[in-house]
Amino acid sequence: MDTPRGSLVPRDVESAKEMQLRVTPSEMKFQDTLAGRVYRLPVTIHNLGRTNQKIRFLEPAKPQFKLISNNQDKELASGLQMTAMVEYHPDKHEDISDQLFILIGNKAIEIPLIGLIPACQLEIESEVNFGTLVANSKVYCKEIRIINRGKAPGMFTTEYQGRLPIVIFPTDGIVEPKSSVIIKVDFCADQPRVVNEVAKVHLQGHPDIFLNIKVHVVEQIIELLNMSDDQKLECIHFGFAFFGTSKIEHALLYNNSPEPINWVAIMQNDTVGEELGTNIHQRTDVAVNNLTYLRKIKNIDITNFISCVPNEGRLLPYQKITVTFCFSPKLIADSKKDNDPSHRQDYAIFLRFDSVGSKDGFLRDDNSKIITSDRFQKLELALTGSGLPVILQFDTGRVLNFAPCLIGERSEITCVMQNPSKLLPVMYRFKKTAHFKVDPEKGKVDEGCMQNVVCSFIPHQVGVFKVKQLIEIIGPVADENFQSLSLKPFHQINLVFNSVCKPSAKKVVMKINPGISPFVCNPTGQFVVKDLAKYEEYAPVAMLQSTMTTIHNQCSNKEAVKDALIAFPNDRAASIRPGHPDKHFRTIFTNIPRYNYVDPDFSYTNSEKLKKKAHEDCYARYIKDLRSARLQRKAEILGKYEYDDKDIGLQPASGLKSPSLSESELEENLSSVGCKVNPYQLLSTRNMESKEARALGRKVLKGLKSDPSTPHEKQDCSLILTPKQIHQVIVGPSILNFGDICVNSTNTQPLHVINMLPMYIWIQLDINLEELRKTNQFSYVIPPTASTYISIVFQSPNAGKFWKSFTFTVNNIPGGHILVMAAVMPVRLELSSNELVLKPHGFLMKTCFRETVRLNNRQNYFVHFEWQPVNTSRGIAFSIRPIRGTVEPYSSLECEVTWQPGFSYPERGEFILHVDEGNTLTLKCVARLGHTKVLFLEPKILFNNSPQGLTTWKKVVLHNVGQNHAYFKICDQSLLSTINIIPSEGIIPFGGLTVLNISCTPTMAEKFETKAKVIIHRANDIHLKIGGTVEIADIEIIPDVFIFSGTYVGAIQAIPFLIKNKGVTRARVEFNLEDFEYFSMEFKDKSKEFTDSAFPDTYFFELEEKTSLECGLVFSPKEVAAYEFSFQVRINSFEASELYTQRHLSKSAVTPKATPLIRPCYVQATVLQAPLNLSSTDFTFVIPSYTMNPNKKVTITQNLVLFNTSTKDVQWTLDISNTGRLFKDGIFKLGVLSGILQPHTECNVSINFCPHHQRKYTVNIPMHLNNYSIRYQTLHLVGEITSPKLSFDPPFIFFTPVPLDVTTMMTINILPQNYIRDAILNVEIPPARLLDIDEEGHPLSVEFPKGRTITGSPTGVNVELTCCFSFKSSKPVSFFTHVLFYDNRDNRFLLPVTATAENCMLTTYPYIAVHRDMQDIIVRNGMCIKCKPAHQPHYPKEFYNRMTF
């Protein structure tokens, strides 16, 4: 028994397990199916029961699914299985679902059938883990992939709404089938925190997925630990030390962060709590009064007292290194208290450990505010210590006077040596001294203790002894590398020992010098001891200083010579050897100078002395240079400076000024010592500030190289810098924050570079960011001790948050990184109001409803916009201007909205603001009207005697007595069809009048009356009564029969007639002679036009009541023929003559006349052959002006040839009776006025032209034949004295008002006439007076692109010239003038020119309106309009440029 497709018998649907069946699969899905194709899937049924089961398949209900089975009803034995096939053939591109039922008895198994079209299968990782990062404001990036495993493209979007510095890019996109897209997640580690954020990811075909972002940000901590217990160390107490000794402490420097760090130790100056050499136990008033000492301690260099080894380096993650601190106090001289045991100098200073990297330094902005950055971890260590002077006190004093003794004897003094210091012991050692001995020679005196010392004098020679006994103070002194201490003498104390060793008593024989001093003598050169070698011991002879003696001084006119030696009385005559020129002798008693003999033959002249001195100086310099070179080589080997570091006691800034060096010497000196840095010298903030100030004072803004080029630069830039040196290179600020900027805008931030090193450095920016690619240069060679800034240019095409960082290197060594921040905003404008209410302003009806809306651009980019009005069913009544334009960054632009007032115009409207690549806004506009009241001045109007078929006009006045403008509309529902009121709607100004024109065009003669209703907006309706009578026109033509008998071919004959209006209303009469070729009409009144140029053969005119018009019918045949016809007459647009004919033919004359009637005009004409031929009827006489002579008249003659073509005599006559005085004054003259021509003969008539004045003469002469009154022909005579003329096209120049500094041009054509010879054209432009100032300018200029030469022509027809006028003014000007053109024959012609230039928007609006589509118009509020050159639209393209306001 078959069951129909899709029909189901009520059965219970149960699972296959309950019925002991296994159905595979439980759900049939056809994946990635396409329309038009066929897909098959098998379904298998396995009987798990113990009995047979009857299986029946029920086909799916939808036709796309089909069951394929050989037997749909089958009994399935236990343990067996059967397979059926389901076929799916989709016909649409959509997902389809159905069910396949398997019936087992009264129960059924449902198998879902699903047909799926190709779809995307997007997958993404659920977590992004950055791990542990250091808070150094560096941007880290992680990449994840969105994988599409499907066969169709899939869309995705990402969104992060948190406030942390997390940026995900791209935020949306499409993943192609079987591909993937990389998603970058950027995170800025700006501060320590634990981040566990989520970002929402929407994948097509999936619900929203949350992407977990995890980061653990820790501080980059540098810690200083104790050597013993690894506790944090905040202060090191050195305790007390003698000046000149050292103390050493050790600590561990620990990098407690997961990243390596470069560090440097810096001594801080002028910090809070700092103490430099002050005695903290001293009273404040005493310390303040000692200003000299305070100045000294303020300027001391702390780095000479404190050392830190190492003071720079690199720490790996969680690495510890040992740091040695050395305290070496030095005595600061204080004359008041140097010998005071209580004179102590206490120190409390601070040492900072900084990370090396980008920093802000002491950069200052325009407001002198310090820009700081705290992203680097800083460790501060306090160091305290006290310096004490070494003082040993002796009870006997410092001078010991020993008792005199002989050689071999001993003299002793016992003294007590006391250490007054109660803080430190003193170790001493007496140096050995000849003839003296101290016991004990060395020892130690404890704090506040005393010790006995025995000093002995044991002479070994005779004499007076005064010697210094040195006492060396021994203490711990640091070695050169400040790593260890050794006991060395660091201080000396002097004792003075005085004593005398007496000789034994022996006779000494003395002899006076005979006068000539021996070559070897004592200092005075006076005494010689005879037989001195015989005595082992001799007594020294005390010599007399002559300058100190005053014995027997005599008065002398000459001043005594200082330092003179003694000359005895007997040495004058015997002295033959010249004395030394620098020694002077005088007598012992009289002080008379000794005579000094100089032999000129053996003495040096002055020039010889100079040569000798120069020779000695040359050798001295040579020896000195050799010594200096030897010392320099020795210093290079030892790694020391070549100068001596010995402290000579000079204090800085004590009055000595160094000589100023030139720039080249300075650079040479800097480069020579730039790399010689003491590795143990600490950096100090004071030194770095001074270096930075010098570098900031030397700004280098131009000419920076990108690569080192000179050998000096290459050598410096190839050096490997230490962290201490890199720390002296400031690259900052460390964060470049561009703030809120606009998409595609170009933004610049300065990156300052300060080189405090005395050497060249090479800065390289490792920038791989597309947003910074517009930066001009990425590497710079910075000169020594100089500063500059790098303009970093940022431009991003994508909106969103921007957090990126880039690194930089100094001499190819990593120097740090710079964080770039920006909030990139999409292009957008803001409206000052979303809804604008327009109220009436002023008295102008068309523009009284106007308001302004402000477009605010709060971004740093030019925004282009365009308004689009929204059209409604009632039209568009609102307008806005400018309709398009540009708003400058951080400025606003006001747009004026105007409502076109009218009764039928909508009072509401909308504008859509379109921003290029930006947002879209809607502006709603509402016009708010007020109440009013309107009255008719005349409530009734009458049309009396209105002509039938013609329009009659009347006027009626509407008066607005209200307080607002009134808007009206004429309701024509009750009006007659013959009545029309114009305007049908309009505006009545408040307190004003409006005229309504009412026309009546009746078609029937009758009496009528009607009423017009006027609807007033927001006021009561008013009515106007209209009535009147209609009259039929009554026209008469006298005569109405025209007979032309015997009119010659070529002749003109006219028959006059009269048209008379006999009625009481006006009438319009029309004649149509279009079908009659040689007939026309003429009218006596020549001042009016009676024809239309489009229909020249139709004549029409209007006649008022009881008036007439004189006319004539003109016949001018061109061939021999006979004519007989009638032409119709139209009256008031009625075919009056045709209606007249129909009325008489129908014999209905008794019927009243309903339309105008008139009899047709009858015409009969006969044309005869012309008996006389004329050679011409037009004669033109032209005399050039240059041939005129005032003393002799010029006459031109032309001939008129008459030829008789007939067989009879012809009498002809020329009538000059109506020519005025032209023939009487002899201007024109005819040779013969009349005559008779025989058949086939001709006659010549001469016509002379002799002008008196330079003007044009015209005359018409009629010709009559055979005394017939009809005019046969007319001679037209024209005479003229031609002069050169210039015509201009256009005849005047009107420049459109333009803004200042805008060039506008206009090209004209110059048409020369009557130039027989060549001429050169010149131009004279008058100056223009400027507005508001008493000055004149020349804003006009003229050019001739094709030259200014007029080529002469015998015919007087010359080639035109082109002239280009240019107008430009930088100051306001408005003028009307005449430009003078003149040739070389003094012919003058004027061309009127008017022009205006100013920056008033109202004046230049026509120019702006014309160029709105071709230029970018930018309005700056409160600023002058600045424009580029622009030209009129119809000018050549090469003159056109874009303009900006």
PDB file of C-alpha atoms in Angstrom, residues 1330-1419:
ATOM      1  CA  LEU A1330      43.127 103.718  -4.760  1.00  0.00           C
ATOM      2  CA  LEU A1331      40.303 103.585  -2.228  1.00  0.00           C
ATOM      3  CA  ASP A1332      40.697 105.194   1.210  1.00  0.00           C
ATOM      4  CA  ILE A1333      44.226 106.433   0.495  1.00  0.00           C
ATOM      5  CA  ASP A1334      45.472 109.316  -1.549  1.00  0.00           C
ATOM      6  CA  GLU A1335      47.589 107.252  -3.899  1.00  0.00           C
ATOM      7  CA  GLU A1336      47.484 106.185  -7.508  1.00  0.00           C
ATOM      8  CA  GLY A1337      48.184 102.753  -8.862  1.00  0.00           C
ATOM      9  CA  HIS A1338      48.500 100.998 -12.172  1.00  0.00           C
ATOM     10  CA  PRO A1339      46.385  97.865 -11.872  1.00  0.00           C
ATOM     11  CA  LEU A1340      45.768  97.592 -15.647  1.00  0.00           C
ATOM     12  CA  SER A1341      48.190  96.195 -18.193  1.00  0.00           C
ATOM     13  CA  VAL A1342      47.831  95.489 -21.911  1.00  0.00           C
ATOM     14  CA  GLU A1343      49.483  92.938 -24.173  1.00  0.00           C
ATOM     15  CA  PHE A1344      49.225  92.302 -27.908  1.00  0.00           C
ATOM     16  CA  PRO A1345      49.773  88.561 -28.429  1.00  0.00           C
ATOM     17  CA  LYS A1346      49.916  88.906 -32.236  1.00  0.00           C
ATOM     18  CA  GLY A1347      51.690  92.238 -32.414  1.00  0.00           C
ATOM     19  CA  ARG A1348      50.448  95.799 -32.650  1.00  0.00           C
ATOM     20  CA  THR A1349      51.048  96.522 -36.350  1.00  0.00           C
ATOM     21  CA  ILE A1350      47.991  97.255 -38.535  1.00  0.00           C
ATOM     22  CA  THR A1351      48.597  95.991 -42.059  1.00  0.00           C
ATOM     23  CA  GLY A1352      47.345  98.445 -44.686  1.00  0.00           C
ATOM     24  CA  SER A1353      44.931  97.387 -47.425  1.00  0.00           C
ATOM     25  CA  PRO A1354      43.928  99.259 -50.636  1.00  0.00           C
ATOM     26  CA  THR A1355      40.309  98.287 -50.034  1.00  0.00           C
ATOM     27  CA  GLY A1356      40.304  99.606 -46.489  1.00  0.00           C
ATOM     28  CA  VAL A1357      39.492  96.159 -45.071  1.00  0.00           C
ATOM     29  CA  ASN A1358      42.161  95.339 -42.506  1.00  0.00           C
ATOM     30  CA  VAL A1359      43.062  92.268 -40.467  1.00  0.00           C
ATOM     31  CA  GLU A1360      41.850  92.372 -36.865  1.00  0.00           C
ATOM     32  CA  LEU A1361      44.214  92.536 -33.881  1.00  0.00           C
ATOM     33  CA  THR A1362      43.991  90.767 -30.523  1.00  0.00           C
ATOM     34  CA  CYS A1363      44.493  92.696 -27.298  1.00  0.00           C
ATOM     35  CA  CYS A1364      44.650  91.120 -23.833  1.00  0.00           C
ATOM     36  CA  PHE A1365      43.795  93.242 -20.789  1.00  0.00           C
ATOM     37  CA  SER A1366      45.046  92.140 -17.376  1.00  0.00           C
ATOM     38  CA  PHE A1367      43.789  93.531 -14.069  1.00  0.00           C
ATOM     39  CA  LYS A1368      45.352  92.915 -10.651  1.00  0.00           C
ATOM     40  CA  SER A1369      45.560  95.050  -7.534  1.00  0.00           C
ATOM     41  CA  SER A1370      46.990  94.389  -4.086  1.00  0.00           C
ATOM     42  CA  LYS A1371      45.055  97.315  -2.603  1.00  0.00           C
ATOM     43  CA  PRO A1372      41.333  98.115  -2.797  1.00  0.00           C
ATOM     44  CA  VAL A1373      40.482 100.019  -5.979  1.00  0.00           C
ATOM     45  CA  SER A1374      37.388 100.783  -8.042  1.00  0.00           C
ATOM     46  CA  PHE A1375      37.491 102.928 -11.160  1.00  0.00           C
ATOM     47  CA  PHE A1376      35.914 103.758 -14.508  1.00  0.00           C
ATOM     48  CA  THR A1377      38.291 105.091 -17.091  1.00  0.00           C
ATOM     49  CA  HIS A1378      39.006 105.287 -20.826  1.00  0.00           C
ATOM     50  CA  VAL A1379      41.993 103.560 -22.330  1.00  0.00           C
ATOM     51  CA  LEU A1380      43.442 105.560 -25.206  1.00  0.00           C
ATOM     52  CA  PHE A1381      44.505 103.778 -28.407  1.00  0.00           C
ATOM     53  CA  TYR A1382      46.414 105.904 -30.910  1.00  0.00           C
ATOM     54  CA  ASP A1383      48.438 105.220 -34.044  1.00  0.00           C
ATOM     55  CA  ASN A1384      51.473 106.889 -35.483  1.00  0.00           C
ATOM     56  CA  ARG A1385      49.254 109.292 -37.477  1.00  0.00           C
ATOM     57  CA  ASP A1386      47.677 110.617 -34.288  1.00  0.00           C
ATOM     58  CA  ASN A1387      44.326 108.912 -34.757  1.00  0.00           C
ATOM     59  CA  ARG A1388      42.850 108.465 -31.288  1.00  0.00           C
ATOM     60  CA  PHE A1389      40.209 106.059 -30.042  1.00  0.00           C
ATOM     61  CA  LEU A1390      38.816 105.486 -26.553  1.00  0.00           C
ATOM     62  CA  LEU A1391      37.775 102.220 -24.921  1.00  0.00           C
ATOM     63  CA  PRO A1392      35.779 102.414 -21.664  1.00  0.00           C
ATOM     64  CA  VAL A1393      37.052 100.137 -18.888  1.00  0.00           C
ATOM     65  CA  THR A1394      35.692  99.565 -15.391  1.00  0.00           C
ATOM     66  CA  ALA A1395      37.146  97.284 -12.700  1.00  0.00           C
ATOM     67  CA  THR A1396      36.947  96.663  -8.952  1.00  0.00           C
ATOM     68  CA  ALA A1397      39.211  94.752  -6.558  1.00  0.00           C
ATOM     69  CA  GLU A1398      38.672  94.320  -2.838  1.00  0.00           C
ATOM     70  CA  ASN A1399      38.184  91.602  -0.238  1.00  0.00           C
ATOM     71  CA  CYS A1400      34.532  92.232   0.521  1.00  0.00           C
ATOM     72  CA  MET A1401      32.540  89.023   0.085  1.00  0.00           C
ATOM     73  CA  LEU A1402      29.475  90.946  -1.091  1.00  0.00           C
ATOM     74  CA  THR A1403      31.467  92.702  -3.818  1.00  0.00           C
ATOM     75  CA  THR A1404      33.330  89.634  -5.041  1.00  0.00           C
ATOM     76  CA  TYR A1405      30.414  87.236  -4.727  1.00  0.00           C
ATOM     77  CA  PRO A1406      29.718  87.114  -8.538  1.00  0.00           C
ATOM     78  CA  TYR A1407      33.315  86.068  -9.117  1.00  0.00           C
ATOM     79  CA  ILE A1408      33.189  83.443  -6.344  1.00  0.00           C
ATOM     80  CA  ALA A1409      29.850  82.116  -7.604  1.00  0.00           C
ATOM     81  CA  VAL A1410      31.204  81.629 -11.135  1.00  0.00           C
ATOM     82  CA  HIS A1411      34.303  79.806  -9.885  1.00  0.00           C
ATOM     83  CA  ARG A1412      32.708  77.709  -7.161  1.00  0.00           C
ATOM     84  CA  ASP A1413      32.972  74.469  -9.162  1.00  0.00           C
ATOM     85  CA  MET A1414      36.497  75.054 -10.381  1.00  0.00           C
ATOM     86  CA  GLN A1415      38.220  76.327  -7.261  1.00  0.00           C
ATOM     87  CA  ASP A1416      38.612  75.552  -3.601  1.00  0.00           C
ATOM     88  CA  ILE A1417      36.986  78.401  -1.698  1.00  0.00           C
ATOM     89  CA  ILE A1418      38.139  78.767   1.895  1.00  0.00           C
ATOM     90  CA  VAL A1419      36.820  81.581   4.056  1.00  0.00           C
TER      91      VAL A1419
END
